[in-house]
Amino acid sequence: MPVELLGKSAEELRDFVVSLGERPYRGPQIYHALYVERRFDFAAMTNLPAALRERLSQEARITLPHIARRFQSVDGSIRYLFSLGGQVGDNATKPAQIEAVFMPRDGRQTICISTQAGCAVDCHFCLTAQLGLVRNLTAGEIVGQVLVALEENREHLAPQTNVVLMGQGEPLLNYDATMAAVRILLDPKGLGLGPRHVTLSTSGIVPGIERLGQEKIRPSLAISLNASNDAQRDALMPINRKYPLEALLDACKKYPLKPREYFTFEYVLLGGVNDSPDDARRVVRLLAHIRAKVNLIPWNPGNLPYRAPTAESIAEFQEILVEKGVPSFIRYSRGQDVFAACGQLASMETAGPLVSLQ
Ligand code: SF4
């Protein structure tokens, strides 16, 4: 059975080529071809001798996520629906569908990727939750989403790439594969992205946050807050019953932030639910003594029983935070017309006003 190479580190590739009786330095050469040159066909790895390329084509394989559908938004974003696993002869992973979103803007592209197919966390405002957990993704399936999105758009890439792990799934519940992929993204000899340009978003898995704090190389951390007290958060995010606000914020206070590093708290504003001035004042108190900024994300009306906040409530909420010294920004989700916006990634074959490219 050929060995899957996508998602392997330089060391793992070195061990693999040594197991074939090759010189160790061939491993980092394959690593360079995969992640820097984005060559996914052994025949195109011209930095390797022809005999090794031939050998690799028998002993190994490179499986990229397969693009099942593309949806082009009017705002330039592209939502990719990927099929994973389940190829003939593939017993390692069961078939699954996931999504990623490519968002070009202002001299950079931001790529939102998934770390699990579906999700077990059950946030009530999130369509992905309705899928339940299908399965964890492998490191190769996670990093592969970035590689495919870059390759697909290679003719018009901006100099800066940001990656956000905010698609389907809770990254800290698929910790090892997620971090293996993140290390490749952050490795100067891999994709070479800066730590501030890779953001992992969690619903607040406290043991995962504590573990991440011990990593030498790690992404920026974003935490979905979405509520200003435990009762409200219990109702929106049942994970809060396991890791309530006090435990979550305590983990943040103990997290060894580097100089100039800060947390991003994501706060989806749900009209009439969590968007009052009192909510804003409580958020200020919760985040006292934490180096943080807050992204306010007005709810995208969709299939769930929530309504969008009014323009006045958004502005007042932000004003209270900023007045009290909590930097806060309003982030409108992109790709709403193709169901690519926050909380909308649910493997939908959308019936919305979209332009399908495939
Ligand atoms: S918001 Fe994130 S953690 Fe919560 S259910 Fe959706 S995908 Fe899972």
Tab-separated table of N, CA and C and ligand atoms in Angstrom, residues 116 118-130 166-171 201-203 224 226 237 343 345, ligand 1:
chain	number	residue	atom	x	y	z
A	116	GLN	N	-12.001	19.309	11.155
A	116	GLN	CA	-12.784	18.083	11.308
A	116	GLN	C	-13.890	18.127	10.249
A	118	GLY	N	-17.635	17.973	9.991
A	118	GLY	CA	-18.669	18.140	11.003
A	118	GLY	C	-18.034	18.586	12.310
A	119	CYS	N	-18.806	18.524	13.378
A	119	CYS	CA	-18.285	18.970	14.674
A	119	CYS	C	-19.181	18.435	15.768
A	120	ALA	N	-18.557	18.065	16.891
A	120	ALA	CA	-19.336	17.509	18.003
A	120	ALA	C	-19.700	18.568	19.033
A	121	VAL	N	-19.251	19.811	18.840
A	121	VAL	CA	-19.352	20.774	19.946
A	121	VAL	C	-20.760	21.346	20.119
A	122	ASP	N	-21.523	21.413	19.068
A	122	ASP	CA	-22.949	21.744	19.193
A	122	ASP	C	-23.257	23.187	19.578
A	123	CYS	N	-22.494	24.136	19.050
A	123	CYS	CA	-22.854	25.548	19.263
A	123	CYS	C	-24.184	25.788	18.532
A	124	HIS	N	-25.120	26.416	19.232
A	124	HIS	CA	-26.480	26.463	18.695
A	124	HIS	C	-26.662	27.412	17.526
A	125	PHE	N	-25.689	28.319	17.332
A	125	PHE	CA	-25.811	29.280	16.226
A	125	PHE	C	-25.062	28.799	14.991
A	126	CYS	N	-24.555	27.549	15.025
A	126	CYS	CA	-23.641	27.104	13.966
A	126	CYS	C	-24.254	25.950	13.173
A	127	LEU	N	-24.291	26.107	11.854
A	127	LEU	CA	-24.882	25.048	11.021
A	127	LEU	C	-24.018	23.794	10.985
A	128	THR	N	-22.694	23.967	11.125
A	128	THR	CA	-21.822	22.782	11.120
A	128	THR	C	-22.216	21.825	12.238
A	129	ALA	N	-22.642	22.406	13.369
A	129	ALA	CA	-23.000	21.575	14.524
A	129	ALA	C	-24.083	20.566	14.160
A	130	GLN	N	-24.934	20.945	13.213
A	130	GLN	CA	-26.051	20.056	12.868
A	130	GLN	C	-25.584	18.771	12.171
A	166	MET	N	-10.968	28.072	11.161
A	166	MET	CA	-12.294	28.469	11.645
A	166	MET	C	-13.392	27.819	10.825
A	167	GLY	N	-13.032	26.842	10.002
A	167	GLY	CA	-14.043	26.167	9.193
A	167	GLY	C	-14.749	25.119	10.026
A	168	GLN	N	-15.075	24.005	9.411
A	168	GLN	CA	-15.752	22.951	10.180
A	168	GLN	C	-14.819	22.405	11.259
A	169	GLY	N	-15.391	22.159	12.430
A	169	GLY	CA	-14.650	21.428	13.453
A	169	GLY	C	-14.068	22.287	14.551
A	170	GLU	N	-13.741	21.628	15.646
A	170	GLU	CA	-13.071	22.251	16.784
A	170	GLU	C	-11.603	21.789	16.735
A	171	PRO	N	-10.679	22.696	16.347
A	171	PRO	CA	-9.283	22.280	16.139
A	171	PRO	C	-8.655	21.621	17.358
A	201	SER	N	-8.994	28.988	15.929
A	201	SER	CA	-10.175	29.447	16.658
A	201	SER	C	-10.784	28.288	17.430
A	202	THR	N	-10.980	28.512	18.729
A	202	THR	CA	-11.546	27.450	19.565
A	202	THR	C	-12.833	27.912	20.246
A	203	SER	N	-13.678	26.932	20.531
A	203	SER	CA	-14.898	27.226	21.282
A	203	SER	C	-14.583	27.339	22.773
A	224	SER	N	-14.007	31.775	20.761
A	224	SER	CA	-15.407	32.154	20.528
A	224	SER	C	-16.054	32.418	21.868
A	226	ASN	N	-18.952	34.928	22.592
A	226	ASN	CA	-20.375	34.923	22.185
A	226	ASN	C	-21.402	35.122	23.287
A	237	MET	N	-23.746	27.793	23.791
A	237	MET	CA	-22.609	26.900	23.565
A	237	MET	C	-22.548	25.916	24.733
A	343	GLY	N	-20.157	30.129	10.641
A	343	GLY	CA	-21.252	29.298	11.125
A	343	GLY	C	-22.134	28.738	10.027
A	345	LEU	N	-20.850	26.880	7.415
A	345	LEU	CA	-20.197	25.798	6.686
A	345	LEU	C	-20.795	24.464	7.099
B	1	SF4	S1	-18.853	27.097	15.995
B	1	SF4	FE1	-17.040	25.816	15.677
B	1	SF4	S2	-16.901	24.609	17.580
B	1	SF4	FE2	-18.994	25.430	17.513
B	1	SF4	S3	-20.203	23.785	16.527
B	1	SF4	FE3	-19.533	25.237	14.905
B	1	SF4	S4	-17.659	24.319	14.082
B	1	SF4	FE4	-18.051	23.370	16.096
